[in-house]
Amino acid sequence: MYAKYIKEIDPKEGYYIEYFNTQFPDIMDRAREILQHRTREEIFKTGEMLDELLLENKPELALEELADIAERQDAGEEAKLPPAAPARQLAYYIEKHGVIEDGNFVGWTLEEYFAVLTLAIVGEAYCEQESIRKRVQSKYIDEKSWFAMGHYAVEAMEAVAFAESLIMSKKAEKAALEREKTKRSIRAKDSADAGHEKTRQLLQKLHDFYLEGRYTKYSEAVHDFLKKTPEEDYRHLAPTNRERTLRDNLSKIVRGIRVL
């Protein structure tokens, strides 16, 4: 059915609901934006998959869920029937069973499935509108069609809202990760700046120590300096190359290559 309804409309462009003062055009635009990188053929194929998920498996799924509900009720637990609206059925199915693994749908996102379902519901609304147009006298078409379209608009809006909420969830998660990354970067920069300042002060003390002791060898000055300096002053330097770092920088300071 869903595949049939999508094929009744063009999933990429155009509007097929007579009442332009309704939300149908906006709903279609929102669904199409999500599917902008998908071809008509891919969308039609996904409609067939929705038929398989929500229609062909529905009797078996209903029996399974009803048995589970009955068992829970016997145990004194509160249990609710599976949702009936198309978007809720799809969400419920995905939550319970996952999406069918199929090579035709590699790279598809969950929001794209809901966007295709949105277009299918609009297609169903269009078919209903055309059916009313054929069987109802002209003077009653507007009234009859208006009321018949209402629940389709609600169902289509719900489906596209599911899709957009999935997108928003991903964006919010990405933004949260970016904020945390920025915070870590700032903390790392602050830590690095603090480390640089500690190193600058340590080198100033080392240079003064070198001059006061009238050393002629950098390595000897560094060795003696570390013996007399509290460990907390140089702990931020890596132990494996601490002496080399101090020696090399002392050499640059004495030769005027580095300025404190």
Short mmCIF file of C-alpha atoms in Angstrom, two decimals:
data_model
loop_
_atom_site.label_atom_id
_atom_site.label_comp_id
_atom_site.label_asym_id
_atom_site.label_seq_id
_atom_site.Cartn_x
_atom_site.Cartn_y
_atom_site.Cartn_z
CA MET A 1 0.00 0.00 0.00
CA TYR A 2 2.66 2.56 0.97
CA ALA A 3 4.64 1.82 -2.20
CA LYS A 4 1.45 2.27 -4.22
CA TYR A 5 0.61 5.58 -2.55
CA ILE A 6 4.09 7.01 -3.13
CA LYS A 7 3.83 6.10 -6.80
CA GLU A 8 0.60 8.08 -7.00
CA ILE A 9 2.59 11.26 -6.40
CA ASP A 10 5.99 12.58 -7.42
CA PRO A 11 8.16 12.25 -4.30
CA LYS A 12 10.60 14.89 -5.53
CA GLU A 13 8.42 17.83 -6.63
CA GLY A 14 4.88 19.14 -6.95
CA TYR A 15 1.88 19.19 -4.60
CA TYR A 16 -1.12 16.93 -4.88
CA ILE A 17 -3.49 18.10 -2.17
CA GLU A 18 -6.05 20.63 -3.30
CA TYR A 19 -6.12 22.64 -0.07
CA PHE A 20 -3.06 24.87 -0.15
CA ASN A 21 -4.14 26.59 3.06
CA THR A 22 -3.38 23.31 4.89
CA GLN A 23 0.04 22.10 6.05
CA PHE A 24 0.40 19.45 3.33
CA PRO A 25 2.80 21.42 1.06
CA ASP A 26 5.00 22.32 4.03
CA ILE A 27 4.99 18.71 5.25
CA MET A 28 6.04 17.48 1.80
CA ASP A 29 8.81 20.07 1.55
CA ARG A 30 10.19 19.02 4.93
CA ALA A 31 10.17 15.34 3.98
CA ARG A 32 11.73 16.05 0.58
CA GLU A 33 14.52 18.05 2.17
CA ILE A 34 15.49 14.99 4.20
CA LEU A 35 15.36 12.87 1.03
CA GLN A 36 17.04 15.38 -1.26
CA HIS A 37 19.95 13.03 -2.03
CA ARG A 38 17.67 10.06 -2.78
CA THR A 39 16.31 9.21 -6.23
CA ARG A 40 12.67 8.52 -7.00
CA GLU A 41 13.52 4.86 -7.53
CA GLU A 42 15.17 4.61 -4.11
CA ILE A 43 12.15 6.22 -2.48
CA PHE A 44 9.76 3.86 -4.27
CA LYS A 45 11.88 0.90 -3.17
CA THR A 46 11.79 2.11 0.43
CA GLY A 47 8.01 2.34 0.20
CA GLU A 48 8.00 -1.39 -0.64
CA MET A 49 10.14 -2.02 2.43
CA LEU A 50 7.65 -0.11 4.58
CA ASP A 51 4.91 -2.35 3.23
CA GLU A 52 6.92 -5.35 4.33
CA LEU A 53 7.67 -3.94 7.77
CA LEU A 54 4.31 -2.41 8.69
CA LEU A 55 1.74 -4.26 6.60
CA GLU A 56 2.88 -7.77 5.69
CA ASN A 57 4.29 -8.46 9.17
CA LYS A 58 1.49 -6.71 11.02
CA PRO A 59 -0.73 -9.75 11.81
CA GLU A 60 2.22 -11.78 13.10
CA LEU A 61 3.55 -8.79 15.01
CA ALA A 62 0.15 -8.06 16.52
CA LEU A 63 -0.25 -11.63 17.78
CA GLU A 64 3.23 -11.61 19.25
CA GLU A 65 2.67 -8.27 20.99
CA LEU A 66 -0.80 -9.18 22.23
CA ALA A 67 0.54 -12.40 23.73
CA ASP A 68 3.26 -10.41 25.47
CA ILE A 69 0.71 -7.89 26.75
CA ALA A 70 -1.57 -10.66 28.04
CA GLU A 71 1.34 -12.28 29.86
CA ARG A 72 2.31 -8.97 31.46
CA GLN A 73 -1.26 -8.25 32.49
CA ASP A 74 -1.51 -11.71 34.10
CA ALA A 75 1.57 -10.77 36.09
CA GLY A 76 -0.18 -7.64 37.30
CA GLU A 77 1.82 -5.23 35.15
CA GLU A 78 0.28 -2.33 33.31
CA ALA A 79 0.48 -2.88 29.55
CA LYS A 80 -0.55 -0.76 26.58
CA LEU A 81 -1.48 -1.83 23.08
CA PRO A 82 1.04 -1.22 20.31
CA PRO A 83 0.53 2.23 18.72
CA ALA A 84 -1.73 2.42 15.67
CA ALA A 85 -0.52 5.60 13.91
CA PRO A 86 1.91 4.79 11.03
CA ALA A 87 4.86 6.75 12.45
CA ARG A 88 4.39 5.16 15.86
CA GLN A 89 4.12 1.71 14.28
CA LEU A 90 7.40 2.26 12.44
CA ALA A 91 9.12 3.59 15.57
CA TYR A 92 7.74 0.68 17.59
CA TYR A 93 8.87 -1.86 15.01
CA ILE A 94 12.38 -0.39 14.79
CA GLU A 95 12.66 -0.31 18.58
CA LYS A 96 11.54 -3.93 18.90
CA HIS A 97 13.03 -5.58 15.84
CA GLY A 98 15.39 -3.18 14.07
CA VAL A 99 15.24 -2.38 10.36
CA ILE A 100 15.51 -5.28 7.92
CA GLU A 101 19.09 -5.77 6.71
CA ASP A 102 18.98 -5.30 2.97
CA GLY A 103 21.65 -4.39 0.44
CA ASN A 104 19.18 -2.02 -1.22
CA PHE A 105 19.23 0.28 1.81
CA VAL A 106 22.92 0.62 2.58
CA GLY A 107 23.62 4.01 4.15
CA TRP A 108 19.98 4.87 4.78
CA THR A 109 19.29 6.69 8.03
CA LEU A 110 16.27 6.19 10.27
CA GLU A 111 15.02 9.70 9.55
CA GLU A 112 14.89 8.86 5.83
CA TYR A 113 12.53 5.96 6.51
CA PHE A 114 10.19 8.30 8.38
CA ALA A 115 10.43 10.87 5.57
CA VAL A 116 9.41 8.22 3.02
CA LEU A 117 6.53 7.23 5.28
CA THR A 118 5.50 10.90 5.35
CA LEU A 119 5.26 11.01 1.57
CA ALA A 120 3.36 7.72 1.55
CA ILE A 121 0.76 9.17 3.90
CA VAL A 122 0.43 12.25 1.70
CA GLY A 123 0.00 9.93 -1.28
CA GLU A 124 -2.73 8.08 0.60
CA ALA A 125 -4.44 11.40 1.33
CA TYR A 126 -4.27 12.30 -2.35
CA CYS A 127 -5.87 8.98 -3.33
CA GLU A 128 -8.63 9.52 -0.79
CA GLN A 129 -9.23 13.02 -2.11
CA GLU A 130 -9.49 11.72 -5.68
CA SER A 131 -11.86 8.98 -4.54
CA ILE A 132 -14.12 11.55 -2.87
CA ARG A 133 -14.00 13.73 -5.96
CA LYS A 134 -15.29 10.87 -8.08
CA ARG A 135 -18.11 9.70 -5.84
CA VAL A 136 -19.42 12.88 -4.21
CA GLN A 137 -21.58 15.50 -5.88
CA SER A 138 -19.55 18.61 -6.73
CA LYS A 139 -21.26 20.92 -4.23
CA TYR A 140 -20.23 18.62 -1.35
CA ILE A 141 -16.68 17.87 -2.47
CA ASP A 142 -15.01 20.61 -0.43
CA GLU A 143 -16.78 19.72 2.80
CA LYS A 144 -16.30 15.97 2.47
CA SER A 145 -12.68 16.23 1.35
CA TRP A 146 -11.78 18.69 4.07
CA PHE A 147 -12.82 16.40 6.91
CA ALA A 148 -11.37 13.31 5.24
CA MET A 149 -7.95 14.93 4.92
CA GLY A 150 -7.62 15.92 8.58
CA HIS A 151 -6.26 12.70 10.05
CA TYR A 152 -3.86 12.26 7.12
CA ALA A 153 -2.36 15.68 7.85
CA VAL A 154 -1.89 14.72 11.50
CA GLU A 155 -0.29 11.37 10.61
CA ALA A 156 2.00 12.93 8.00
CA MET A 157 3.02 15.69 10.40
CA GLU A 158 3.80 13.12 13.07
CA ALA A 159 5.94 11.08 10.67
CA VAL A 160 8.00 14.08 9.54
CA ALA A 161 8.29 15.22 13.15
CA PHE A 162 9.77 11.81 14.03
CA ALA A 163 12.30 12.28 11.22
CA GLU A 164 13.24 15.80 12.26
CA SER A 165 13.54 14.81 15.92
CA LEU A 166 16.08 12.13 14.92
CA ILE A 167 18.05 14.75 12.99
CA MET A 168 17.84 17.21 15.88
CA SER A 169 19.00 14.53 18.30
CA LYS A 170 22.09 13.91 16.16
CA LYS A 171 22.78 17.64 15.88
CA ALA A 172 22.37 18.10 19.63
CA GLU A 173 24.73 15.19 20.30
CA LYS A 174 27.27 16.57 17.83
CA ALA A 175 26.99 20.05 19.36
CA ALA A 176 27.49 18.58 22.85
CA LEU A 177 30.61 16.76 21.65
CA GLU A 178 31.90 19.94 20.02
CA ARG A 179 31.30 21.91 23.22
CA GLU A 180 33.15 19.28 25.24
CA LYS A 181 35.95 19.27 22.69
CA THR A 182 36.20 23.07 22.95
CA LYS A 183 36.26 22.89 26.74
CA ARG A 184 39.02 20.28 26.64
CA SER A 185 40.96 22.41 24.18
CA ILE A 186 40.64 25.47 26.42
CA ARG A 187 41.68 23.45 29.47
CA ALA A 188 44.63 22.02 27.56
CA LYS A 189 45.65 25.50 26.37
CA ASP A 190 45.35 26.90 29.88
CA SER A 191 47.40 24.00 31.20
CA ALA A 192 49.99 24.47 28.46
CA ASP A 193 50.16 28.22 29.14
CA ALA A 194 50.62 27.52 32.83
CA GLY A 195 53.33 24.99 32.00
CA HIS A 196 55.09 27.48 29.72
CA GLU A 197 55.04 30.11 32.45
CA LYS A 198 56.46 27.62 34.95
CA THR A 199 59.19 26.70 32.49
CA ARG A 200 60.00 30.36 31.83
CA GLN A 201 60.36 31.05 35.55
CA LEU A 202 62.45 27.91 36.00
CA LEU A 203 64.79 28.92 33.18
CA GLN A 204 65.14 32.40 34.68
CA LYS A 205 66.24 30.83 37.97
CA LEU A 206 68.56 28.46 36.12
CA HIS A 207 70.17 31.30 34.20
CA ASP A 208 70.71 33.28 37.40
CA PHE A 209 72.15 30.16 39.03
CA TYR A 210 74.49 29.65 36.07
CA LEU A 211 75.80 33.21 36.23
CA GLU A 212 76.16 33.30 40.00
CA GLY A 213 78.04 29.98 40.01
CA ARG A 214 80.24 31.09 37.09
CA TYR A 215 79.76 27.77 35.40
CA THR A 216 81.48 26.97 32.13
CA LYS A 217 79.52 23.80 31.40
CA TYR A 218 75.77 23.85 30.91
CA SER A 219 75.28 20.23 31.93
CA GLU A 220 77.12 20.76 35.21
CA ALA A 221 75.05 23.86 36.01
CA VAL A 222 71.81 22.00 35.28
CA HIS A 223 72.85 19.02 37.38
CA ASP A 224 73.66 21.19 40.41
CA PHE A 225 70.59 23.36 39.88
CA LEU A 226 68.22 20.39 40.00
CA LYS A 227 69.84 19.17 43.19
CA LYS A 228 69.19 22.48 44.96
CA THR A 229 65.78 23.27 43.47
CA PRO A 230 62.51 21.92 45.00
CA GLU A 231 61.05 19.15 42.88
CA GLU A 232 57.68 20.93 42.61
CA ASP A 233 59.38 23.66 40.55
CA TYR A 234 60.41 21.29 37.77
CA ARG A 235 57.92 18.43 38.14
CA HIS A 236 55.98 19.62 35.05
CA LEU A 237 58.95 18.73 32.84
CA ALA A 238 59.11 15.13 31.58
CA PRO A 239 61.69 13.19 33.64
CA THR A 240 63.13 11.44 30.57
CA ASN A 241 64.38 14.61 28.90
CA ARG A 242 64.22 17.13 31.78
CA GLU A 243 67.98 17.77 31.98
CA ARG A 244 68.37 17.98 28.21
CA THR A 245 65.49 20.45 27.95
CA LEU A 246 67.03 22.70 30.61
CA ARG A 247 70.53 22.38 29.17
CA ASP A 248 69.45 23.19 25.60
CA ASN A 249 67.39 26.20 26.70
CA LEU A 250 70.14 27.48 28.99
CA SER A 251 72.53 27.30 26.05
CA LYS A 252 70.13 29.35 23.88
CA ILE A 253 69.65 31.95 26.64
CA VAL A 254 73.37 32.38 27.21
CA ARG A 255 74.00 32.69 23.47
CA GLY A 256 71.15 35.18 23.07
CA ILE A 257 69.04 32.88 20.88
CA ARG A 258 66.21 32.77 23.42
CA VAL A 259 64.92 35.71 25.41
CA LEU A 260 63.21 35.24 28.75
#
